[in-house]
């Protein structure tokens, strides 16, 4: 099985990086945490202009109908830039639950709608429902319009989760596929966040001096960051492989998605630990951008099934 990206996919990821790199995404995340959603909305507008919000929407509803690999490539880039809001839910999951609903799908594709999703039991609450134009509840092959209730704080102050209750029309939906895509897209986000923390730690290690030497010259630092690089490079093909399984409707899809989620969660956690140790205590201060990724990883690891649940699925599959 081939896991290399083609040039078009690499160029697409590069275009997302270029746009988000110029958008002061860390500033948008901090504003989002304080309840100011406007900078984050501008970031989402840029994503719609790039076609990211249209990736999972079928072509007949003004979307792109992209391959799942293209989707995870894009969401990895969004994880790398710590984009605020219900990224996985709106871009990856909602188009599955809204299959056939042309007006809503067209709204998602155009970026006119942002959706959030709750999919019990592993995703019982909807992320950032305060910004969502549409909240969905999916369960046992059925989806319905939902209403957000009590708000709960997250370890990541830029993310809030909401209790939801069905409050409108309902319809048949492929909730099983929606869950797999949600877990896979979350794994891609974790890979992106892990890569961002590794890059940040490497840059810092090249500049910070101690005892008259740049700390990046110490073998202990080199080995620590090399271990993160290896973990990410081993996890990323699992994410691409799971995307291929999902596209082909493989009988091993659940196993492959869970393996990808576990590997991505572990790699991102290792990246967080190593980046924080490289930076020292300053890395966890709110003034340091690294702290945004540290908290995001802690919030994403249990999202769409925690590592224990996914390890159990892998064990059951083998």
Short mmCIF file of C-alpha atoms in Angstrom, two decimals:
data_model
loop_
_atom_site.label_atom_id
_atom_site.label_comp_id
_atom_site.label_asym_id
_atom_site.label_seq_id
_atom_site.Cartn_x
_atom_site.Cartn_y
_atom_site.Cartn_z
CA UNK A 1 0.00 0.00 0.00
CA UNK A 2 1.42 3.40 -0.99
CA UNK A 3 1.32 6.23 1.55
CA UNK A 4 3.21 8.97 -0.30
CA UNK A 5 1.27 12.14 -1.06
CA UNK A 6 1.18 13.36 -4.64
CA UNK A 7 2.33 16.83 -5.62
CA UNK A 8 -1.22 18.21 -5.76
CA UNK A 9 -1.86 17.14 -2.17
CA UNK A 10 1.43 18.64 -1.03
CA UNK A 11 0.62 21.90 -2.80
CA UNK A 12 -2.81 21.99 -1.19
CA UNK A 13 -1.30 21.56 2.28
CA UNK A 14 1.27 24.25 1.47
CA UNK A 15 -1.48 26.68 0.42
CA UNK A 16 -3.27 26.12 3.75
CA UNK A 17 -0.01 26.64 5.64
CA UNK A 18 0.67 29.87 3.75
CA UNK A 19 -2.80 31.27 4.41
CA UNK A 20 -2.90 30.34 8.08
CA UNK A 21 0.68 31.41 8.65
CA UNK A 22 -0.31 34.93 7.60
CA UNK A 23 -3.53 34.95 9.62
CA UNK A 24 -2.25 35.29 13.23
CA UNK A 25 -3.99 32.08 14.19
CA UNK A 26 -2.54 32.11 17.75
CA UNK A 27 -4.14 35.52 18.24
CA UNK A 28 -7.46 34.14 16.97
CA UNK A 29 -7.22 31.21 19.41
CA UNK A 30 -6.58 33.55 22.33
CA UNK A 31 -9.47 35.78 21.31
CA UNK A 32 -11.72 32.72 20.97
CA UNK A 33 -10.82 31.74 24.53
CA UNK A 34 -12.01 35.16 25.70
CA UNK A 35 -15.32 34.92 23.84
CA UNK A 36 -14.28 37.12 20.90
CA UNK A 37 -15.16 34.92 17.93
CA UNK A 38 -14.59 37.42 15.13
CA UNK A 39 -10.87 36.71 14.48
CA UNK A 40 -11.62 32.98 14.44
CA UNK A 41 -14.51 33.51 12.04
CA UNK A 42 -12.12 35.31 9.69
CA UNK A 43 -9.85 32.26 9.79
CA UNK A 44 -12.83 30.06 8.89
CA UNK A 45 -13.65 32.40 6.00
CA UNK A 46 -10.15 31.83 4.67
CA UNK A 47 -10.65 28.08 4.94
CA UNK A 48 -13.81 28.32 2.86
CA UNK A 49 -11.98 30.36 0.21
CA UNK A 50 -9.35 27.61 0.03
CA UNK A 51 -12.07 24.96 -0.37
CA UNK A 52 -11.34 23.24 2.95
CA UNK A 53 -14.93 23.48 4.17
CA UNK A 54 -16.12 21.88 0.92
CA UNK A 55 -13.81 18.85 0.95
CA UNK A 56 -16.26 16.25 2.32
CA UNK A 57 -19.34 17.71 0.63
CA UNK A 58 -20.40 15.86 -2.57
CA UNK A 59 -19.93 17.67 -5.86
CA UNK A 60 -23.66 17.73 -6.59
CA UNK A 61 -24.08 20.02 -3.59
CA UNK A 62 -21.33 22.47 -4.59
CA UNK A 63 -18.65 20.56 -2.73
CA UNK A 64 -15.42 18.89 -3.80
CA UNK A 65 -16.18 15.28 -2.89
CA UNK A 66 -12.54 14.79 -1.94
CA UNK A 67 -10.88 11.49 -1.09
CA UNK A 68 -10.50 10.88 2.68
CA UNK A 69 -6.71 11.19 2.29
CA UNK A 70 -7.16 14.74 0.96
CA UNK A 71 -9.38 15.46 3.94
CA UNK A 72 -6.86 14.28 6.54
CA UNK A 73 -4.07 16.17 4.78
CA UNK A 74 -6.07 19.38 5.17
CA UNK A 75 -7.08 18.72 8.76
CA UNK A 76 -3.51 17.88 9.69
CA UNK A 77 -2.62 21.38 8.47
CA UNK A 78 -5.43 22.88 10.59
CA UNK A 79 -4.06 21.00 13.61
CA UNK A 80 -0.62 22.35 12.83
CA UNK A 81 -2.00 25.89 13.10
CA UNK A 82 -4.33 25.19 16.04
CA UNK A 83 -7.41 26.51 14.22
CA UNK A 84 -10.21 27.20 16.73
CA UNK A 85 -13.75 25.88 16.44
CA UNK A 86 -15.42 22.56 15.64
CA UNK A 87 -12.97 21.64 12.87
CA UNK A 88 -13.54 17.88 12.81
CA UNK A 89 -17.25 18.15 13.44
CA UNK A 90 -18.06 20.72 10.77
CA UNK A 91 -15.60 19.76 8.04
CA UNK A 92 -15.47 15.95 8.35
CA UNK A 93 -18.47 14.62 10.29
CA UNK A 94 -21.44 16.89 9.52
CA UNK A 95 -21.34 16.21 5.75
CA UNK A 96 -21.80 12.49 6.48
CA UNK A 97 -24.75 13.06 8.80
CA UNK A 98 -26.35 15.52 6.36
CA UNK A 99 -26.14 13.21 3.34
CA UNK A 100 -28.70 14.25 0.72
CA UNK A 101 -29.66 17.52 2.42
CA UNK A 102 -28.65 19.81 -0.40
CA UNK A 103 -29.24 23.24 1.13
CA UNK A 104 -27.38 22.49 4.34
CA UNK A 105 -24.54 20.74 2.53
CA UNK A 106 -24.16 23.70 0.19
CA UNK A 107 -24.04 25.98 3.23
CA UNK A 108 -21.23 23.89 4.75
CA UNK A 109 -19.31 23.89 1.48
CA UNK A 110 -19.56 27.66 1.10
CA UNK A 111 -18.57 28.28 4.70
CA UNK A 112 -21.92 29.88 5.42
CA UNK A 113 -22.68 27.20 8.02
CA UNK A 114 -20.48 25.93 10.82
CA UNK A 115 -21.78 22.73 12.37
CA UNK A 116 -21.06 20.93 15.62
CA UNK A 117 -21.90 17.32 16.37
CA UNK A 118 -22.56 15.08 19.35
CA UNK A 119 -22.35 11.34 18.64
CA UNK A 120 -22.81 9.30 21.85
CA UNK A 121 -21.42 7.28 23.51
CA UNK A 122 -17.85 8.34 22.68
CA UNK A 123 -18.71 11.92 21.74
CA UNK A 124 -21.62 12.76 24.03
CA UNK A 125 -21.19 16.54 23.86
CA UNK A 126 -20.89 19.05 21.03
CA UNK A 127 -17.75 21.17 20.76
CA UNK A 128 -18.08 24.95 20.46
CA UNK A 129 -21.82 24.86 19.94
CA UNK A 130 -21.90 28.57 20.81
CA UNK A 131 -20.45 29.36 17.39
CA UNK A 132 -22.23 26.63 15.42
CA UNK A 133 -25.03 27.60 13.07
CA UNK A 134 -26.24 24.00 13.18
CA UNK A 135 -25.92 21.45 16.00
CA UNK A 136 -26.49 17.78 15.18
CA UNK A 137 -27.06 14.74 17.38
CA UNK A 138 -26.32 11.34 15.87
CA UNK A 139 -27.08 7.99 17.47
CA UNK A 140 -27.93 4.45 16.34
CA UNK A 141 -28.28 5.23 12.65
CA UNK A 142 -30.32 8.40 13.14
CA UNK A 143 -29.36 12.07 13.11
CA UNK A 144 -31.41 15.02 14.27
CA UNK A 145 -31.19 18.75 14.72
CA UNK A 146 -30.20 19.41 18.32
CA UNK A 147 -30.26 22.20 20.83
CA UNK A 148 -27.24 23.10 22.94
CA UNK A 149 -27.74 23.07 26.69
CA UNK A 150 -25.30 23.34 29.58
CA UNK A 151 -21.83 24.56 28.72
CA UNK A 152 -18.81 22.77 30.19
CA UNK A 153 -15.25 24.06 30.31
CA UNK A 154 -12.43 22.11 28.68
CA UNK A 155 -8.78 21.76 29.65
CA UNK A 156 -8.28 23.86 26.52
CA UNK A 157 -9.88 27.27 27.18
CA UNK A 158 -10.42 27.76 23.44
CA UNK A 159 -12.76 24.73 23.42
CA UNK A 160 -16.08 24.41 25.21
CA UNK A 161 -18.35 21.38 25.14
CA UNK A 162 -22.12 21.46 25.42
CA UNK A 163 -24.81 19.01 26.43
CA UNK A 164 -27.26 18.60 23.58
CA UNK A 165 -30.81 17.34 23.20
CA UNK A 166 -32.75 16.51 20.05
CA UNK A 167 -34.91 19.49 19.22
CA UNK A 168 -36.08 19.13 15.64
CA UNK A 169 -36.38 16.93 12.60
CA UNK A 170 -34.63 13.58 12.44
CA UNK A 171 -33.55 11.32 9.57
CA UNK A 172 -31.60 8.17 8.83
CA UNK A 173 -27.84 8.70 8.77
CA UNK A 174 -24.66 6.67 8.57
CA UNK A 175 -23.58 7.34 12.14
CA UNK A 176 -21.05 4.49 12.08
CA UNK A 177 -19.12 6.05 9.19
CA UNK A 178 -19.46 9.48 10.78
CA UNK A 179 -17.79 8.20 13.94
CA UNK A 180 -14.91 6.60 12.04
CA UNK A 181 -14.31 9.80 10.10
CA UNK A 182 -14.48 11.86 13.29
CA UNK A 183 -11.89 9.68 15.00
CA UNK A 184 -9.65 9.69 11.92
CA UNK A 185 -9.84 13.46 11.47
CA UNK A 186 -9.03 13.95 15.15
CA UNK A 187 -5.96 11.75 14.67
CA UNK A 188 -4.91 13.99 11.78
CA UNK A 189 -5.34 17.06 13.98
CA UNK A 190 -3.13 15.46 16.63
CA UNK A 191 -0.43 14.74 14.05
CA UNK A 192 -0.52 18.37 12.95
CA UNK A 193 -0.33 19.65 16.52
CA UNK A 194 2.53 17.29 17.29
CA UNK A 195 4.44 18.48 14.22
CA UNK A 196 3.91 22.11 15.22
CA UNK A 197 5.28 21.46 18.71
CA UNK A 198 8.29 19.59 17.31
CA UNK A 199 9.07 22.42 14.89
CA UNK A 200 8.70 24.99 17.67
CA UNK A 201 10.97 23.01 20.00
CA UNK A 202 13.63 22.57 17.30
CA UNK A 203 13.63 26.30 16.55
CA UNK A 204 13.87 27.13 20.25
CA UNK A 205 16.69 24.63 20.80
CA UNK A 206 18.69 26.32 18.03
CA UNK A 207 18.43 29.72 19.74
CA UNK A 208 18.45 29.10 23.50
CA UNK A 209 21.87 29.06 25.12
CA UNK A 210 22.87 27.58 28.46
CA UNK A 211 26.33 27.23 29.98
CA UNK A 212 27.68 29.00 26.93
CA UNK A 213 26.25 26.53 24.42
CA UNK A 214 23.13 26.39 22.26
CA UNK A 215 20.96 23.74 23.93
CA UNK A 216 20.29 22.09 20.59
CA UNK A 217 23.89 20.96 20.64
CA UNK A 218 23.33 18.70 23.65
CA UNK A 219 22.80 15.05 22.81
CA UNK A 220 19.99 14.70 25.35
CA UNK A 221 17.98 17.37 23.53
CA UNK A 222 18.80 15.96 20.11
CA UNK A 223 17.73 12.44 21.06
CA UNK A 224 14.53 13.63 22.70
CA UNK A 225 13.42 15.57 19.65
CA UNK A 226 14.53 12.80 17.30
CA UNK A 227 12.25 10.40 19.19
CA UNK A 228 9.33 12.77 18.57
CA UNK A 229 10.15 12.95 14.87
CA UNK A 230 10.21 9.15 14.66
CA UNK A 231 6.90 8.82 16.53
CA UNK A 232 5.19 11.29 14.19
CA UNK A 233 6.66 9.69 11.08
CA UNK A 234 5.41 6.28 12.19
CA UNK A 235 1.94 7.55 13.11
CA UNK A 236 1.30 9.58 9.95
CA UNK A 237 1.21 6.57 7.55
CA UNK A 238 -1.30 4.90 9.88
CA UNK A 239 -3.56 7.93 9.45
CA UNK A 240 -3.21 7.82 5.65
CA UNK A 241 -3.71 4.04 5.67
CA UNK A 242 -6.90 4.37 7.72
CA UNK A 243 -8.15 6.99 5.25
CA UNK A 244 -7.61 4.49 2.43
CA UNK A 245 -9.47 1.78 4.39
CA UNK A 246 -12.35 4.16 4.95
CA UNK A 247 -12.49 5.10 1.27
CA UNK A 248 -12.49 1.46 0.19
CA UNK A 249 -15.05 0.35 2.76
CA UNK A 250 -12.57 -2.19 4.10
CA UNK A 251 -13.67 -4.67 6.76
CA UNK A 252 -10.61 -3.52 8.72
CA UNK A 253 -11.66 0.13 8.83
CA UNK A 254 -12.44 0.18 12.57
CA UNK A 255 -9.12 -1.46 13.40
CA UNK A 256 -7.17 0.87 11.12
CA UNK A 257 -8.87 4.02 12.40
CA UNK A 258 -8.31 3.03 16.01
CA UNK A 259 -4.66 2.18 15.39
CA UNK A 260 -4.21 5.60 13.79
CA UNK A 261 -5.93 7.40 16.66
CA UNK A 262 -3.80 5.61 19.28
CA UNK A 263 -0.53 6.25 17.44
CA UNK A 264 -1.39 9.90 16.79
CA UNK A 265 -2.44 10.44 20.42
CA UNK A 266 0.78 8.90 21.72
CA UNK A 267 2.99 10.81 19.27
CA UNK A 268 1.31 14.14 20.07
CA UNK A 269 1.64 13.53 23.80
CA UNK A 270 5.34 12.73 23.40
CA UNK A 271 5.73 15.91 21.34
CA UNK A 272 4.02 17.91 24.08
CA UNK A 273 6.22 16.50 26.83
CA UNK A 274 9.42 16.97 24.83
CA UNK A 275 8.57 20.49 23.66
CA UNK A 276 7.73 21.56 27.21
CA UNK A 277 10.94 20.04 28.58
CA UNK A 278 12.92 21.81 25.85
CA UNK A 279 11.33 25.18 26.58
CA UNK A 280 11.20 24.83 30.33
CA UNK A 281 8.46 26.43 32.41
CA UNK A 282 8.05 29.35 30.02
CA UNK A 283 6.49 26.97 27.52
CA UNK A 284 3.38 26.61 29.61
CA UNK A 285 2.80 30.31 30.17
CA UNK A 286 -0.12 31.88 28.34
CA UNK A 287 2.23 34.31 26.58
CA UNK A 288 4.05 31.44 24.84
CA UNK A 289 2.33 30.07 21.72
CA UNK A 290 3.47 26.55 22.64
CA UNK A 291 0.91 26.53 25.46
CA UNK A 292 -1.92 26.66 22.91
CA UNK A 293 -0.82 23.35 21.38
CA UNK A 294 -0.10 21.76 24.76
CA UNK A 295 -3.68 22.37 25.87
CA UNK A 296 -5.17 21.46 22.49
CA UNK A 297 -3.47 18.05 22.55
CA UNK A 298 -4.79 17.35 26.04
CA UNK A 299 -8.31 18.12 24.79
CA UNK A 300 -8.02 16.13 21.54
CA UNK A 301 -6.56 12.91 22.95
CA UNK A 302 -9.89 11.80 24.52
CA UNK A 303 -12.01 13.34 21.74
CA UNK A 304 -13.83 10.88 19.46
CA UNK A 305 -12.82 7.95 21.63
CA UNK A 306 -9.97 7.97 24.13
CA UNK A 307 -6.82 5.87 23.62
CA UNK A 308 -8.11 3.13 25.93
CA UNK A 309 -11.29 2.67 23.89
CA UNK A 310 -9.36 2.59 20.63
CA UNK A 311 -6.77 0.15 21.97
CA UNK A 312 -9.66 -2.09 22.95
CA UNK A 313 -11.03 -1.98 19.39
CA UNK A 314 -7.64 -2.92 17.97
CA UNK A 315 -7.35 -5.80 20.43
CA UNK A 316 -10.81 -7.06 19.55
CA UNK A 317 -9.99 -6.88 15.84
CA UNK A 318 -6.91 -9.06 16.17
#
